[in-house]
């Protein structure tokens, strides 16, 4: 029933950062999306109600939403070279692996795959010869992966089952 001081403090911190960005003419949308996304991630991390085991799913969805705002903004507005979305994706993947948080790992991986796919499409349309080279290399890699999978099917399935069990234990 009490007002949480952390929300008020977070609002003042967001207000101060926004004022600082406006004062020094930082007008890139990624800065403002990062403030919103990181604020949601801070709420998911420090809210005592969300820290309970019963609120695990809500905490997960809030983390997906907060990290999704940052990654989606980078993906949509900074796709020319793909460097910024790739770096942000790798940061979220690293945070997910380091902190054992599934939401960061999922969003970072999806954003990285979308960024790489978009860059490959741009590369193929701009340099048509590379389309054949990339297709040939991708085909060779996929055939070798399929052959190795068939040879070690039991080991790989046991490894995946072990990973899925460990992933279920993550937050």
PDB file of C-alpha atoms in Angstrom, residues 106-167:
ATOM      1  CA  UNK A 106      16.397 -15.317 -26.047  1.00  0.00           C
ATOM      2  CA  UNK A 107      16.040 -11.671 -27.088  1.00  0.00           C
ATOM      3  CA  UNK A 108      19.754 -11.259 -27.786  1.00  0.00           C
ATOM      4  CA  UNK A 109      19.849 -14.407 -29.915  1.00  0.00           C
ATOM      5  CA  UNK A 110      16.720 -13.489 -31.885  1.00  0.00           C
ATOM      6  CA  UNK A 111      18.018  -9.969 -32.489  1.00  0.00           C
ATOM      7  CA  UNK A 112      21.414 -11.284 -33.599  1.00  0.00           C
ATOM      8  CA  UNK A 113      19.854 -13.775 -36.023  1.00  0.00           C
ATOM      9  CA  UNK A 114      17.600 -11.068 -37.496  1.00  0.00           C
ATOM     10  CA  UNK A 115      20.534  -8.678 -37.849  1.00  0.00           C
ATOM     11  CA  UNK A 116      22.733 -11.249 -39.568  1.00  0.00           C
ATOM     12  CA  UNK A 117      19.877 -12.313 -41.851  1.00  0.00           C
ATOM     13  CA  UNK A 118      19.167  -8.733 -42.853  1.00  0.00           C
ATOM     14  CA  UNK A 119      22.838  -8.055 -43.525  1.00  0.00           C
ATOM     15  CA  UNK A 120      23.083 -11.195 -45.668  1.00  0.00           C
ATOM     16  CA  UNK A 121      20.049 -10.114 -47.680  1.00  0.00           C
ATOM     17  CA  UNK A 122      21.551  -6.667 -48.248  1.00  0.00           C
ATOM     18  CA  UNK A 123      24.872  -8.250 -49.190  1.00  0.00           C
ATOM     19  CA  UNK A 124      23.198 -10.591 -51.676  1.00  0.00           C
ATOM     20  CA  UNK A 125      21.258  -7.790 -53.374  1.00  0.00           C
ATOM     21  CA  UNK A 126      24.229  -5.436 -53.525  1.00  0.00           C
ATOM     22  CA  UNK A 127      26.794  -8.025 -54.620  1.00  0.00           C
ATOM     23  CA  UNK A 128      25.099 -10.711 -56.691  1.00  0.00           C
ATOM     24  CA  UNK A 129      28.232 -12.841 -57.103  1.00  0.00           C
ATOM     25  CA  UNK A 130      28.458 -13.257 -53.354  1.00  0.00           C
ATOM     26  CA  UNK A 131      25.001 -14.834 -53.420  1.00  0.00           C
ATOM     27  CA  UNK A 132      26.490 -17.881 -55.103  1.00  0.00           C
ATOM     28  CA  UNK A 133      29.521 -17.980 -52.842  1.00  0.00           C
ATOM     29  CA  UNK A 134      27.418 -17.646 -49.685  1.00  0.00           C
ATOM     30  CA  UNK A 135      24.944 -20.265 -50.931  1.00  0.00           C
ATOM     31  CA  UNK A 136      27.750 -22.703 -51.714  1.00  0.00           C
ATOM     32  CA  UNK A 137      29.476 -22.203 -48.360  1.00  0.00           C
ATOM     33  CA  UNK A 138      26.168 -22.413 -46.456  1.00  0.00           C
ATOM     34  CA  UNK A 139      25.265 -25.624 -48.301  1.00  0.00           C
ATOM     35  CA  UNK A 140      28.604 -27.241 -47.468  1.00  0.00           C
ATOM     36  CA  UNK A 141      28.261 -26.225 -43.816  1.00  0.00           C
ATOM     37  CA  UNK A 142      24.681 -27.542 -43.579  1.00  0.00           C
ATOM     38  CA  UNK A 143      25.629 -30.860 -45.197  1.00  0.00           C
ATOM     39  CA  UNK A 144      28.560 -31.306 -42.791  1.00  0.00           C
ATOM     40  CA  UNK A 145      26.336 -30.442 -39.807  1.00  0.00           C
ATOM     41  CA  UNK A 146      23.730 -32.976 -40.946  1.00  0.00           C
ATOM     42  CA  UNK A 147      26.397 -35.667 -41.441  1.00  0.00           C
ATOM     43  CA  UNK A 148      27.878 -35.050 -37.980  1.00  0.00           C
ATOM     44  CA  UNK A 149      24.423 -35.063 -36.435  1.00  0.00           C
ATOM     45  CA  UNK A 150      23.608 -38.425 -37.984  1.00  0.00           C
ATOM     46  CA  UNK A 151      26.920 -39.867 -36.817  1.00  0.00           C
ATOM     47  CA  UNK A 152      26.547 -38.648 -33.219  1.00  0.00           C
ATOM     48  CA  UNK A 153      22.784 -38.528 -32.822  1.00  0.00           C
ATOM     49  CA  UNK A 154      22.706 -40.097 -29.345  1.00  0.00           C
ATOM     50  CA  UNK A 155      25.423 -37.860 -27.941  1.00  0.00           C
ATOM     51  CA  UNK A 156      23.876 -34.705 -29.391  1.00  0.00           C
ATOM     52  CA  UNK A 157      20.373 -35.553 -28.139  1.00  0.00           C
ATOM     53  CA  UNK A 158      21.742 -36.239 -24.645  1.00  0.00           C
ATOM     54  CA  UNK A 159      23.633 -32.935 -24.772  1.00  0.00           C
ATOM     55  CA  UNK A 160      20.502 -31.013 -25.823  1.00  0.00           C
ATOM     56  CA  UNK A 161      18.420 -32.663 -23.094  1.00  0.00           C
ATOM     57  CA  UNK A 162      21.069 -31.677 -20.562  1.00  0.00           C
ATOM     58  CA  UNK A 163      21.042 -28.077 -21.845  1.00  0.00           C
ATOM     59  CA  UNK A 164      17.252 -27.867 -21.713  1.00  0.00           C
ATOM     60  CA  UNK A 165      17.237 -29.142 -18.141  1.00  0.00           C
ATOM     61  CA  UNK A 166      19.804 -26.525 -17.147  1.00  0.00           C
ATOM     62  CA  UNK A 167      17.896 -23.808 -19.030  1.00  0.00           C
TER      63      UNK A 167
END
